[in-house]
Coordinates of C-alpha atoms and ligand atoms in Angstrom, one line a residue:
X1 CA -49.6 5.1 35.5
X2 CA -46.5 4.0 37.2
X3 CA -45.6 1.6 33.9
X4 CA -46.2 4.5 32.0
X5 CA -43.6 6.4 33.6
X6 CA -41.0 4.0 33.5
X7 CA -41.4 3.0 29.8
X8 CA -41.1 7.1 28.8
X9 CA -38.3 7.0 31.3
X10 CA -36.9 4.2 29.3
X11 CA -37.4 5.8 25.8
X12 CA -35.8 8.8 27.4
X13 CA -32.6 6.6 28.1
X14 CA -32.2 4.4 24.8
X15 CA -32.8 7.8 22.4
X16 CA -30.1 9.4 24.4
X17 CA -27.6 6.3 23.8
X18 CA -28.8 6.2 20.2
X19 CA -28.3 9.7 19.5
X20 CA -24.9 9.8 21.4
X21 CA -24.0 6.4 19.3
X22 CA -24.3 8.5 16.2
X23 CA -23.0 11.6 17.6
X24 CA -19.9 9.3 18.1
X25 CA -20.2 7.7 14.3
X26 CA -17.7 9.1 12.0
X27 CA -19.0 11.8 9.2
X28 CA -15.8 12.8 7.5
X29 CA -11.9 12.1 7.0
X30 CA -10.0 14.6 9.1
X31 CA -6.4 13.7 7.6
X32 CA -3.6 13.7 10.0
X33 CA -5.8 13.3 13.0
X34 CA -5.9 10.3 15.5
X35 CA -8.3 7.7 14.2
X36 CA -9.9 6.3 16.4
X37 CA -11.5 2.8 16.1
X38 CA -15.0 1.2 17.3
X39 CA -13.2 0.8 20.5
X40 CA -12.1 4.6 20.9
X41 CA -8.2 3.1 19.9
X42 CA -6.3 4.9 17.0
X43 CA -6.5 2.6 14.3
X44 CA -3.6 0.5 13.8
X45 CA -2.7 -0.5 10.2
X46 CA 0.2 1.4 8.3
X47 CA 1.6 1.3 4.9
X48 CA -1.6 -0.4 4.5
X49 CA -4.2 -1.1 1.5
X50 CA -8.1 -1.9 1.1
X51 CA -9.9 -4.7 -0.3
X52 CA -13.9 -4.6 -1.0
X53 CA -15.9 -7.8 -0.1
X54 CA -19.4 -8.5 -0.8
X55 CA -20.2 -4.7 0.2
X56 CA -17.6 -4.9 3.3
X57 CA -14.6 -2.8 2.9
X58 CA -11.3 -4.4 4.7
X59 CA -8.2 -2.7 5.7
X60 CA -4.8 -4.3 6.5
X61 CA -1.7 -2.9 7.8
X62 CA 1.3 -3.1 10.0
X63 CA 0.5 -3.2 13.4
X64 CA 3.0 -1.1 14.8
X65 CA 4.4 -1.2 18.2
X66 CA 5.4 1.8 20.8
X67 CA 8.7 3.4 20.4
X68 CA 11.5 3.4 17.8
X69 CA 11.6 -0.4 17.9
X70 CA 7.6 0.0 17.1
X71 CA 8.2 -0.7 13.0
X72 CA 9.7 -4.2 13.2
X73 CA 7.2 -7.2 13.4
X74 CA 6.2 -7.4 16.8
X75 CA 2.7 -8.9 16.5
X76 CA 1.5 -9.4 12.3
X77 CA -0.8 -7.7 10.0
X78 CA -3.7 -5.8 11.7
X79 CA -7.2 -5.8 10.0
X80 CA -10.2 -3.4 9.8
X81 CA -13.9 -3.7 8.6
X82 CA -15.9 -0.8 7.4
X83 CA -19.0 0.2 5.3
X84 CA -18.5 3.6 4.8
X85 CA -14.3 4.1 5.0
X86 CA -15.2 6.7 8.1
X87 CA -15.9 4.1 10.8
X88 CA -13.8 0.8 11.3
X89 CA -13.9 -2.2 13.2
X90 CA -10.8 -4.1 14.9
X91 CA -11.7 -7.3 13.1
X92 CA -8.1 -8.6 14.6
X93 CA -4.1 -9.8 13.6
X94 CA -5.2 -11.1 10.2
X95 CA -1.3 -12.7 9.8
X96 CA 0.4 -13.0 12.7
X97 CA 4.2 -13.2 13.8
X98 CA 5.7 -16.5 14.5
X99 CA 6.9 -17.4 18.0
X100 CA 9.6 -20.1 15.9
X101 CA 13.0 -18.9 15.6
X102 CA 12.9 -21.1 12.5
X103 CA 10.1 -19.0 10.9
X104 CA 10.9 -16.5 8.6
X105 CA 8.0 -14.6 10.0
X106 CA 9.8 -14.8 13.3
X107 CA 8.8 -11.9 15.8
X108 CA 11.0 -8.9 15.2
X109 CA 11.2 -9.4 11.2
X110 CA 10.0 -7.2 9.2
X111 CA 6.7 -6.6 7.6
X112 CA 5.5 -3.8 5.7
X113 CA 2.8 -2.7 3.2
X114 CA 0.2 -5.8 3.4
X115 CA -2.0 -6.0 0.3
X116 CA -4.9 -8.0 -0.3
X117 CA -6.5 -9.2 -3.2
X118 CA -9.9 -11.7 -3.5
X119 CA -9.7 -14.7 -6.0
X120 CA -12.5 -15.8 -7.8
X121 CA -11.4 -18.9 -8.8
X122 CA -10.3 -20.5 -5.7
X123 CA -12.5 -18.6 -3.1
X124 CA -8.7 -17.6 -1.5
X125 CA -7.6 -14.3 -0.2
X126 CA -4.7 -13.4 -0.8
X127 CA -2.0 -11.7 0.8
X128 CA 1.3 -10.3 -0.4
X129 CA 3.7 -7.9 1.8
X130 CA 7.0 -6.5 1.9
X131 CA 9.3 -9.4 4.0
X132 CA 12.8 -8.2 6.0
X133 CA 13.9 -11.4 7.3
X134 CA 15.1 -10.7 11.4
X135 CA 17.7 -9.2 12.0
X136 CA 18.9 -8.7 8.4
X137 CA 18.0 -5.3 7.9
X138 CA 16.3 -4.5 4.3
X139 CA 19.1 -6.8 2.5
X140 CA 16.5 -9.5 1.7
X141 CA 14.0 -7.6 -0.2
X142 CA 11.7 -10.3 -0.4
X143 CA 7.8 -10.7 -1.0
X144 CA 6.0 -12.1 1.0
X145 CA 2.5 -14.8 0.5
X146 CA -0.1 -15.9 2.8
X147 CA -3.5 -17.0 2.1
X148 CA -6.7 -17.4 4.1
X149 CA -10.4 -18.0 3.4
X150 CA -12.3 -15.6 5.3
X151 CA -11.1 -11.9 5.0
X152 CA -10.2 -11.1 8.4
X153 CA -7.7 -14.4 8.4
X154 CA -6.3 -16.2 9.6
X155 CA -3.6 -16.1 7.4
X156 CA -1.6 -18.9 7.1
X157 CA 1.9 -17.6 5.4
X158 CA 3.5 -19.7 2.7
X159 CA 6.6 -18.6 1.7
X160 CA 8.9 -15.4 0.6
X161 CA 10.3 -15.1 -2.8
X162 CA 12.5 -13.3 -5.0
X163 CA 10.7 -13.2 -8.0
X164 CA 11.0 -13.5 -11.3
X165 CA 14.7 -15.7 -11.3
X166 CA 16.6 -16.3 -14.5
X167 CA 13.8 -14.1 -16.0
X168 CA 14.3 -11.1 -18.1
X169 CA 12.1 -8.1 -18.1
X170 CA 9.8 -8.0 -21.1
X171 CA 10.9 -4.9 -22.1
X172 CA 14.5 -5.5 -22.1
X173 CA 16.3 -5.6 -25.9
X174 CA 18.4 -7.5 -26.6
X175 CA 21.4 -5.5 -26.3
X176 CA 20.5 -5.2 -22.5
X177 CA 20.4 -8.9 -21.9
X178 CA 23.9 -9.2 -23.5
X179 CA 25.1 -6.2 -21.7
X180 CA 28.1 -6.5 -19.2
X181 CA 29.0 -3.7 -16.7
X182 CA 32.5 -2.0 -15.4
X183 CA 32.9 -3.7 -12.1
X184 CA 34.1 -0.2 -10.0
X185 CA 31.1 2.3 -10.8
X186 CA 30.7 4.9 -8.1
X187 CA 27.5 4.5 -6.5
X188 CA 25.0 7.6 -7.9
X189 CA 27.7 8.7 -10.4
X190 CA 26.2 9.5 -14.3
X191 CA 28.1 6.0 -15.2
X192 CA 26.6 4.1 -12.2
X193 CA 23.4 5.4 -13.1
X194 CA 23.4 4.6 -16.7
X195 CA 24.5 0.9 -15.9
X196 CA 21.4 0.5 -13.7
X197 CA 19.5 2.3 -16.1
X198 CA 21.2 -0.2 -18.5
X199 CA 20.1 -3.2 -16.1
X200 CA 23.4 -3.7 -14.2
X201 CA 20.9 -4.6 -11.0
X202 CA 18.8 -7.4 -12.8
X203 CA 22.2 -8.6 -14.5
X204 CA 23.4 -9.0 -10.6
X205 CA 20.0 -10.8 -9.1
X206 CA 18.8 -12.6 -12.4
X207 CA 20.2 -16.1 -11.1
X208 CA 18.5 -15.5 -7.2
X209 CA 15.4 -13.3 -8.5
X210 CA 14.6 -9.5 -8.3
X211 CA 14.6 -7.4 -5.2
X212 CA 11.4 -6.5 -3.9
X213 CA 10.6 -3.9 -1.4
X214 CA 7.7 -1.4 -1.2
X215 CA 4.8 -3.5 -3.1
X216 CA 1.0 -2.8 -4.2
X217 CA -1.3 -5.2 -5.8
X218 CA -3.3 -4.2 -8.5
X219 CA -6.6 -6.2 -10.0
X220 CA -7.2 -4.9 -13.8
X221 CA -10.9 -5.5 -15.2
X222 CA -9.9 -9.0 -16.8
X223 CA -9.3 -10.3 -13.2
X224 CA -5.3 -10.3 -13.7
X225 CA -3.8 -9.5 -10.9
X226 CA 0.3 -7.3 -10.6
X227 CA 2.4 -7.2 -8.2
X228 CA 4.2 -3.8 -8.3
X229 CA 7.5 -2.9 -6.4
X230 CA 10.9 -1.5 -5.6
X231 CA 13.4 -3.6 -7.1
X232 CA 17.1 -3.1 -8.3
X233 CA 18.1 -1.5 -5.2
X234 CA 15.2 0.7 -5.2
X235 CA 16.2 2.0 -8.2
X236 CA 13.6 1.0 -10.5
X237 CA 10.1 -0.4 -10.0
X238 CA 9.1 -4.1 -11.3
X239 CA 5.6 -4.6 -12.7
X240 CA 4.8 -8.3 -12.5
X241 CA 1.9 -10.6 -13.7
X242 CA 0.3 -12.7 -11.0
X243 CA -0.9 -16.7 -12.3
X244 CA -4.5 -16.9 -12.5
X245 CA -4.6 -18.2 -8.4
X246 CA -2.6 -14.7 -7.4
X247 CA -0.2 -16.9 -5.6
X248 CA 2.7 -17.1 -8.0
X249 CA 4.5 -14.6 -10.2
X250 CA 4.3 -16.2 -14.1
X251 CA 7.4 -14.5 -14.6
X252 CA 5.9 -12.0 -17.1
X253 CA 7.4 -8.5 -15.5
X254 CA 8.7 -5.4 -16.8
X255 CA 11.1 -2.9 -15.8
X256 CA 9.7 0.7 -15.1
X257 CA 10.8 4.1 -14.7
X258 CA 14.6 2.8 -15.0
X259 CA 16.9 4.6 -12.4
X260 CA 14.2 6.9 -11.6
X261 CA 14.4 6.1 -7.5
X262 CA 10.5 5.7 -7.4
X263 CA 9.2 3.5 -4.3
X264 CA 5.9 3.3 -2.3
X265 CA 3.6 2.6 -5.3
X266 CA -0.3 3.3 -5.5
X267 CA -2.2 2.8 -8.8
X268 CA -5.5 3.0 -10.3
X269 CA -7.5 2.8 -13.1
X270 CA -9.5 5.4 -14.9
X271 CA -11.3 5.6 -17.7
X272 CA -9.0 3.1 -19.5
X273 CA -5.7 4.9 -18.1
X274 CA -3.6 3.6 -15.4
X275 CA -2.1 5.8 -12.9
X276 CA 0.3 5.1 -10.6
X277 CA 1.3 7.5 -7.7
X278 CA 4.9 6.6 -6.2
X279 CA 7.5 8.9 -3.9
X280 CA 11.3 9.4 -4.0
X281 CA 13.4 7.3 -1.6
X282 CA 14.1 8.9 1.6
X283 CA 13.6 6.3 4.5
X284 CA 10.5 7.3 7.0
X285 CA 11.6 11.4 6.1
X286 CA 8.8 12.4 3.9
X287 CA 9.3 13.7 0.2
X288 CA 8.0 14.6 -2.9
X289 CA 5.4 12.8 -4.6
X290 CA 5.4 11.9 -8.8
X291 CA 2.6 10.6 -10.4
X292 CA 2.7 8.5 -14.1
X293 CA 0.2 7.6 -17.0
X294 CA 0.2 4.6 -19.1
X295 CA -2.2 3.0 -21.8
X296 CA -1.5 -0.6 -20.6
X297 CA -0.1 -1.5 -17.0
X298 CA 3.0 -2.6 -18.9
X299 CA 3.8 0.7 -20.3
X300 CA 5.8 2.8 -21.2
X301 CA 4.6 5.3 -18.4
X302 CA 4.9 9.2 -19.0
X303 CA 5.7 11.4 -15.9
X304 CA 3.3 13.5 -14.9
X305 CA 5.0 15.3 -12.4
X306 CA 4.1 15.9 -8.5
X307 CA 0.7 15.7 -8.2
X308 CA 0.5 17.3 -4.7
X309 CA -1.2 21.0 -5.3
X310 CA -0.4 23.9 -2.2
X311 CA 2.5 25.4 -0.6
X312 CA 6.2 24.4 -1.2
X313 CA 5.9 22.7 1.7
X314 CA 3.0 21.0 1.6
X315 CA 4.5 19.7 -2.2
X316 CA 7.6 19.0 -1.2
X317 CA 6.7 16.6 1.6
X318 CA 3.5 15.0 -0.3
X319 CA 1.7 17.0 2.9
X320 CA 4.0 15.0 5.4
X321 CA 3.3 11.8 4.1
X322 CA 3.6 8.9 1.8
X323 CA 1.6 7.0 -0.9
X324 CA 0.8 3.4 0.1
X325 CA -2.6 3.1 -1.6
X326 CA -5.7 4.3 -3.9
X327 CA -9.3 3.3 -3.6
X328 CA -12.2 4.3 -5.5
X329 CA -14.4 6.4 -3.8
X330 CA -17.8 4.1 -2.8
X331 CA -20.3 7.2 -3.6
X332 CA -18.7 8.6 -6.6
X333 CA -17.6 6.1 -9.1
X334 CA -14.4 7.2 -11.6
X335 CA -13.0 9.4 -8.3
X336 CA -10.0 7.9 -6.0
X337 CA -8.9 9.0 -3.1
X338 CA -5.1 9.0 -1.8
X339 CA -4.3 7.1 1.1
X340 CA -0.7 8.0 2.0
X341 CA 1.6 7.4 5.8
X342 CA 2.6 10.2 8.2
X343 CA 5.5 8.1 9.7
X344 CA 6.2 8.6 13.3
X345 CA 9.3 6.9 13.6
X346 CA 10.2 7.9 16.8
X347 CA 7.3 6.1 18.2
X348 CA 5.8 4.3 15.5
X349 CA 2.2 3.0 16.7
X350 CA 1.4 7.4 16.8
X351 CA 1.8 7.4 12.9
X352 CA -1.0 9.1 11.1
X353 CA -3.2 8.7 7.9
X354 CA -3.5 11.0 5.6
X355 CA -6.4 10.3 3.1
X356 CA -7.0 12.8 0.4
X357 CA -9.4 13.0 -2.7
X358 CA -7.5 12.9 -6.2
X359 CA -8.7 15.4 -8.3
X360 CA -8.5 15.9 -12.2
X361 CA -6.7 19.1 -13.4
X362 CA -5.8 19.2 -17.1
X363 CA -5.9 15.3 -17.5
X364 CA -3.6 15.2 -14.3
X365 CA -4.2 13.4 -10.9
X366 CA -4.1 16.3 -8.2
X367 CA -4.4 16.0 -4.5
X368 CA -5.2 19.1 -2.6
X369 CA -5.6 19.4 1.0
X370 CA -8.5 19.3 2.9
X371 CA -8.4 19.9 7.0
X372 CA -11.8 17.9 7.3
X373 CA -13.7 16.4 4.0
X374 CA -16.5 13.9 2.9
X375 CA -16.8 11.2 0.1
X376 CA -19.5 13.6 -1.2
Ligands
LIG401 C1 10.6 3.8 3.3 C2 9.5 2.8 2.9 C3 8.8 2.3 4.1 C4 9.9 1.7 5.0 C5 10.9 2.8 5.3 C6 12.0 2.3 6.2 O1 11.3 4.3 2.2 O2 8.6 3.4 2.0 O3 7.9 1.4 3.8 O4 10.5 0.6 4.4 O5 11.5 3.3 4.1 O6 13.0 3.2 6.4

């Protein structure tokens, strides 16, 4: 009788903790909100991007520290594990910082926008970010490697490039390779920006390589993988083939969107179109979001114009955020969904994600917002 008691006593006990476990499961994206890990703490991974292994989906970001201070690279690239994009893991510092002063990853550099990308050939993954070396502000413009056998790292960094040097863009005529440019062009005047449009910023880094700032990786269907960032002073955006191992550029790149101020690239594919999701260059301060078509990842891409639907607000700012990635949605095949930054760079670890789905309008990529939404 007594046993009896206890065991329904104990039932009582474990459905409550199961039911309360679920209650405190994750149903929905509530963009903007905290986010709060498996351990109740907001999740800490900005600018970052998704990779799916073996049913697993990982996300890596900056770990960002408290305070203004809190963007520089205080502690590496954070990691998270989910199987349903609602509820993540702290699987960890997939890269970390280096304590060496020698290290170009030294403490207090800069790293932004991790990416991740799985190679079937060597079993690697593969890790490219955005690399400020310390104390240098953004001059460097380099992109960063690192490369580790199990997704949640460690990662054990290579080296930082420039790429593409003493390469021209495939897409450059030959009247553009010969070109040479007025050496006093006012910075944003109609000249200036017909000389960059012209390539006077390749001309300038074609012996050192191509700047490269805010990156994405993309994998097409054949397995090639692209590297895709801000170059020529953030001017225009470089699309560059990655060798078969992902770990080198093969110097195959094209110039995009020339002089058209375009950073903070997303892309996907759909239906045999790629689309690529970018914003204007205005530091942490939110702005508008454009969005581009192309038949091949090469180009030429066609503008599509803001893809942000709602108030002028709301449009204006790209709903107080910024594009940094675009994963398909796990229960609905052919639909994305927009993962963008709500910078806080007053104290950077409080920044918020703000995860919307991309809609189809007229053959356009539109992203609404949605206070509270599911992936079906
Ligand atoms: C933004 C960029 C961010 C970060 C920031 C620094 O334009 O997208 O990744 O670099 O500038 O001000």
């Amino acid at each position: 009788m007594k046993l009896s008691k206890e065991l329904t006593t104990l039932t009582f006990v474990l459905l409550t903790l199961f039911c309360s476990a679920q209650n405190n499961k994750q149903q929905h994206f509530e963009p903007g909100a905290l986010w709060p890990d498996n351990n109740g703490v907001h999740i800490n991974a900005h600018g970052g991007g998704l990779m799916e292994f073996e049913g697993t989906y990982y996300w890596y970001g900056q770990h960002m520290i408290e305070g203004k201070a809190g963007n520089r690279a205080m502690v590496g690239v954070h990691v998270y594990s989910s199987n349903d994009l609602y509820n993540w893991k702290d699987e960890g510092i997939a890269l970390r910082v280096s304590n060496d002063p020698e290290s170009p990853i030294v403490k207090g550099c800069i790293i932004e926008r991790p990416k991740v990308i799985f190679n079937k050939k060597t079993g690697k993954f593969v890790m490219w970010f955005h690399h400020e070396l310390k104390g240098m502000g953004y001059s460097a413009a380099k992109t960063g490697l690192a490369v580790a056998d199990s997704p949640t790292g460690p990662f054990q960094y290579i080296h930082s490039v420039n790429p593409n040097a003493g390469q021209w863009p495939l897409n450059f005529t030959a009247e553009q390779k010969q070109m040479s440019f007025p050496k006093e062009l006012k910075s944003w005047s109609e000249e200036w920006l017909e000389a960059v449009a012209g390539g006077l910023f390749v001309h300038r880094d074609f012996g050192k390589g191509q700047m490269a700032r805010d990156m994405t990786l993309f994998v097409d269907d054949d397995g090639k993988a692209y590297h895709i960032h801000a170059s020529e002073e953030n001017l225009t955006l470089h699309i560059s083939e990655l060798t078969d191992e992902y770990t080198a550029f093969t110097n195959r790149y094209v110039a995009v969107l020339p002089a058209g101020h375009n950073e903070a690239p997303a892309i996907f594919k759909k239906d045999g179109k790629y689309y690529l999701i970018a914003s204007d260059c205005t530091g942490w301060a939110p702005n508008a979001a454009r969005s581009f078509v192309a038949d091949q990842i090469f180009g030429p891409w066609e503008s599509l114009g803001n893809p942000c639907r709602g108030t002028e607000e709301q449009m204006n700012t790209t709903f107080d955020s910024q594009s940094t990635y675009i994963v398909e949605n796990p229960k609905k095949a052919g639909e994305f969904i927009f993962m963008g930054d709500r910078w806080m760079p007053e104290n950077a670890i409080d920044g918020r994600y703000i995860w919307l789905p991309i809609m189809f309008e007229n053959d356009k990529p539109v992203i609404h917002w949605q206070e509270k939404w599911q992936l079906n």
